[in-house]
Amino acid sequence: MTSGPSLRVAVSAFAVLALLGVSACDGDSADNESDTESKEGNQDTAEQDPPDDPLPEPAFDDDETVSLPIGLVSPPGYDWEIYESDDEYRPDQPHSHQVARTNMFGCQDYISVMQTVPIVTEDPTTSALEYLLAMDTSQHGDPAFLNPLASSGLEVTGAEHDGDVVTVSLTGSAGSTSICQSWQILKQIEATARAATGAPEAEVLLDEAPLSAQLGLEETSPLTIQNLD
């Protein structure tokens, strides 16, 4: 398994070339209340039940390398149908291959599951989460995808896949500055863990307590993740 420190160095080395990232917290209020209040209320209606056919876990290539799934927040006004998985590969953005996308959540955001260049690891789930948390750039590519986790101080202490649920254990600080960012951070981690294991549900713990509760978020049904391949 790729060690945490070495992985963080590798990520920092080409984070500028990585993935893609920016999203706005634009939430329309159906009740004409304040933006923040309406965005909090939109979460329940945006969520859906787990898909019947979840993403398969990443497959190893013949050379024993594997591409890691990484969840980033889709750009504002993003039309996912024009960024399907058969888009032309761009050498200047080696992690720009989108393989899946969630339904809407939080502040009218989506998570795009991107695929990294192949790496060597015996534990794709932990490596994918470490990779995500080690990225220190908040915006990636064009159109820009957002990585609000860049400002967090979270570290992975474990990841366990048992049946339909993958449990992610973290330590540190989420560093969220708004309700919109809290939803983005939580769903980035959940989508990455689910895509790395094929699990339909994810539980994220920060120092053994649910991250959602610590961020002041209500429990919701898992997002649907649409496979583009």
XYZ file of C-alpha atoms in Angstrom:
229
model
C 0.000 0.000 0.000
C 1.230 3.521 -0.832
C 2.157 5.308 2.376
C 0.391 8.492 3.431
C 3.474 10.785 3.424
C 4.763 9.561 0.049
C 1.311 9.905 -1.451
C 1.005 13.474 -0.171
C 4.338 14.351 -1.797
C 3.220 12.802 -5.074
C -0.059 14.683 -5.030
C 1.606 18.012 -4.271
C 4.026 17.451 -7.146
C 1.324 17.498 -9.793
C -1.714 18.908 -8.068
C -1.714 21.778 -10.582
C -2.157 19.198 -13.330
C -4.789 17.282 -11.415
C -8.480 16.914 -11.809
C -10.541 20.104 -12.198
C -12.476 22.231 -9.630
C -14.926 24.991 -8.828
C -18.572 25.237 -7.865
C -20.758 28.023 -6.653
C -23.097 27.903 -3.725
C -26.017 29.218 -5.788
C -29.241 28.051 -4.146
C -32.668 29.350 -5.193
C -35.199 29.758 -2.422
C -38.630 28.342 -3.182
C -40.003 30.029 -0.072
C -38.330 33.437 -0.682
C -36.295 33.039 2.511
C -32.608 33.822 2.836
C -30.178 31.882 0.636
C -28.648 30.003 3.535
C -31.987 28.937 4.971
C -33.288 27.728 1.624
C -30.095 25.845 0.865
C -30.317 23.959 4.119
C -33.875 22.980 3.284
C -33.049 21.838 -0.248
C -30.971 18.871 0.920
C -33.855 16.520 1.684
C -35.531 16.984 -1.700
C -32.250 16.681 -3.590
C -31.322 13.309 -2.136
C -32.428 9.998 -3.615
C -32.280 6.365 -2.633
C -29.084 4.366 -3.323
C -28.823 3.155 -6.944
C -29.663 -0.463 -7.666
C -26.416 -0.875 -9.600
C -23.617 0.959 -7.713
C -20.256 1.757 -9.262
C -17.877 -1.200 -9.488
C -14.689 -0.858 -7.478
C -11.602 0.154 -9.504
C -9.994 -2.634 -11.525
C -6.247 -3.276 -11.504
C -4.414 -3.195 -14.836
C -2.079 -5.938 -16.009
C 0.898 -3.995 -14.613
C -0.781 -4.017 -11.149
C -1.543 -0.303 -11.252
C -4.999 1.155 -10.622
C -6.644 4.501 -11.377
C -8.155 6.076 -8.273
C -11.617 7.707 -8.201
C -11.623 11.232 -6.775
C -14.763 13.250 -6.008
C -14.739 16.954 -6.912
C -17.551 19.503 -6.939
C -18.840 20.105 -10.469
C -18.508 23.609 -11.988
C -21.467 26.003 -11.716
C -23.884 25.696 -14.607
C -22.239 22.398 -15.469
C -23.929 20.310 -18.176
C -22.648 16.841 -17.425
C -23.822 15.432 -20.770
C -21.117 17.382 -22.623
C -18.350 15.986 -20.389
C -18.946 12.272 -20.789
C -16.304 9.623 -20.227
C -15.229 9.441 -23.890
C -13.902 13.016 -23.904
C -10.473 13.328 -25.491
C -7.582 12.745 -23.088
C -5.586 15.887 -22.273
C -1.914 15.280 -21.314
C -1.806 18.592 -19.425
C -4.615 17.364 -17.163
C -3.830 13.701 -16.411
C -6.699 13.408 -13.922
C -9.441 14.959 -16.042
C -11.233 11.741 -16.987
C -14.731 11.866 -15.517
C -16.258 8.456 -14.840
C -19.395 9.280 -12.827
C -21.564 12.049 -11.422
C -24.005 12.332 -8.518
C -27.455 13.823 -8.385
C -27.961 17.297 -6.910
C -27.370 17.946 -3.198
C -26.939 20.783 -0.724
C -26.620 24.162 -2.460
C -27.595 22.850 -5.892
C -24.203 21.164 -6.280
C -23.083 17.916 -7.875
C -20.029 15.702 -7.325
C -18.069 14.620 -10.393
C -16.048 11.447 -9.883
C -12.761 11.928 -11.717
C -10.115 9.290 -12.410
C -6.427 9.743 -11.625
C -3.477 8.448 -13.565
C -2.697 4.814 -12.606
C -0.676 4.315 -9.423
C 0.677 1.340 -7.502
C -1.223 0.565 -4.294
C -2.604 -2.455 -2.480
C -5.453 -0.439 -0.951
C -7.241 1.751 -3.544
C -9.844 2.951 -1.049
C -7.412 4.385 1.488
C -5.125 5.657 -1.273
C -8.003 7.452 -3.024
C -9.046 9.147 0.217
C -5.450 10.082 1.064
C -4.992 11.453 -2.446
C -8.153 13.545 -2.146
C -7.225 14.979 1.256
C -3.638 15.647 0.180
C -4.628 17.860 -2.760
C -3.757 21.417 -1.753
C -5.310 23.289 -4.685
C -8.947 24.355 -4.519
C -9.589 24.750 -8.257
C -8.628 22.382 -11.043
C -8.860 22.505 -14.802
C -11.118 24.228 -17.300
C -14.011 24.261 -16.689
C -12.937 24.633 -13.084
C -13.932 21.980 -10.566
C -13.839 22.738 -6.847
C -11.951 20.993 -4.073
C -13.043 22.635 -0.791
C -11.107 19.937 1.068
C -7.938 21.806 0.086
C -8.462 24.108 3.075
C -9.215 21.311 5.527
C -6.877 19.631 7.970
C -8.344 16.141 7.668
C -6.324 12.922 7.597
C -7.418 9.337 6.954
C -6.984 6.901 9.832
C -8.873 4.000 8.284
C -11.377 2.792 5.686
C -13.421 -0.388 6.087
C -15.845 -1.875 3.562
C -18.426 -4.182 5.123
C -21.403 -5.269 3.034
C -23.241 -2.267 1.594
C -21.408 0.311 3.705
C -17.902 1.739 3.576
C -16.841 3.440 6.817
C -14.241 6.198 6.577
C -12.382 7.209 9.752
C -10.761 10.634 9.867
C -8.949 12.871 12.294
C -8.172 16.580 12.213
C -10.402 19.530 11.314
C -12.854 19.964 8.432
C -12.315 23.723 8.321
C -15.700 24.483 6.750
C -16.763 28.126 6.501
C -20.392 27.718 5.349
C -23.269 25.259 5.160
C -22.663 24.933 1.417
C -19.018 24.024 1.930
C -19.953 21.560 4.663
C -22.198 19.649 2.251
C -19.489 19.726 -0.424
C -16.807 18.384 1.913
C -19.009 15.571 3.203
C -20.190 14.496 -0.246
C -16.676 14.640 -1.717
C -15.509 12.126 0.857
C -18.600 9.929 0.601
C -18.519 9.809 -3.207
C -14.795 9.021 -3.274
C -15.159 6.189 -0.749
C -18.183 4.708 -2.516
C -16.550 4.906 -5.947
C -13.402 3.240 -4.587
C -15.317 0.300 -3.103
C -18.529 -0.029 -5.093
C -20.486 0.412 -1.852
C -23.946 2.021 -2.139
C -23.543 3.831 1.193
C -20.755 5.562 3.124
C -20.364 6.530 6.772
C -17.790 9.228 7.514
C -16.478 9.537 11.067
C -14.313 12.328 12.448
C -12.602 11.207 15.652
C -15.190 8.396 15.933
C -18.224 10.723 15.655
C -20.294 11.290 12.482
C -18.795 14.086 10.405
C -22.260 15.151 9.273
C -23.339 15.873 12.856
C -20.146 17.799 13.571
C -20.801 19.931 10.496
C -24.386 20.566 11.596
C -25.910 18.577 8.725
C -28.969 16.349 8.923
C -28.736 12.694 7.917
C -29.997 12.080 4.379
C -30.282 9.201 1.930
C -27.122 8.393 -0.073
C -26.665 10.238 -3.341
C -27.250 8.406 -6.592
C -23.967 8.073 -8.502
C -24.474 7.765 -12.274
C -21.752 5.751 -13.999
C -20.718 7.368 -17.297
C -18.687 4.422 -18.619
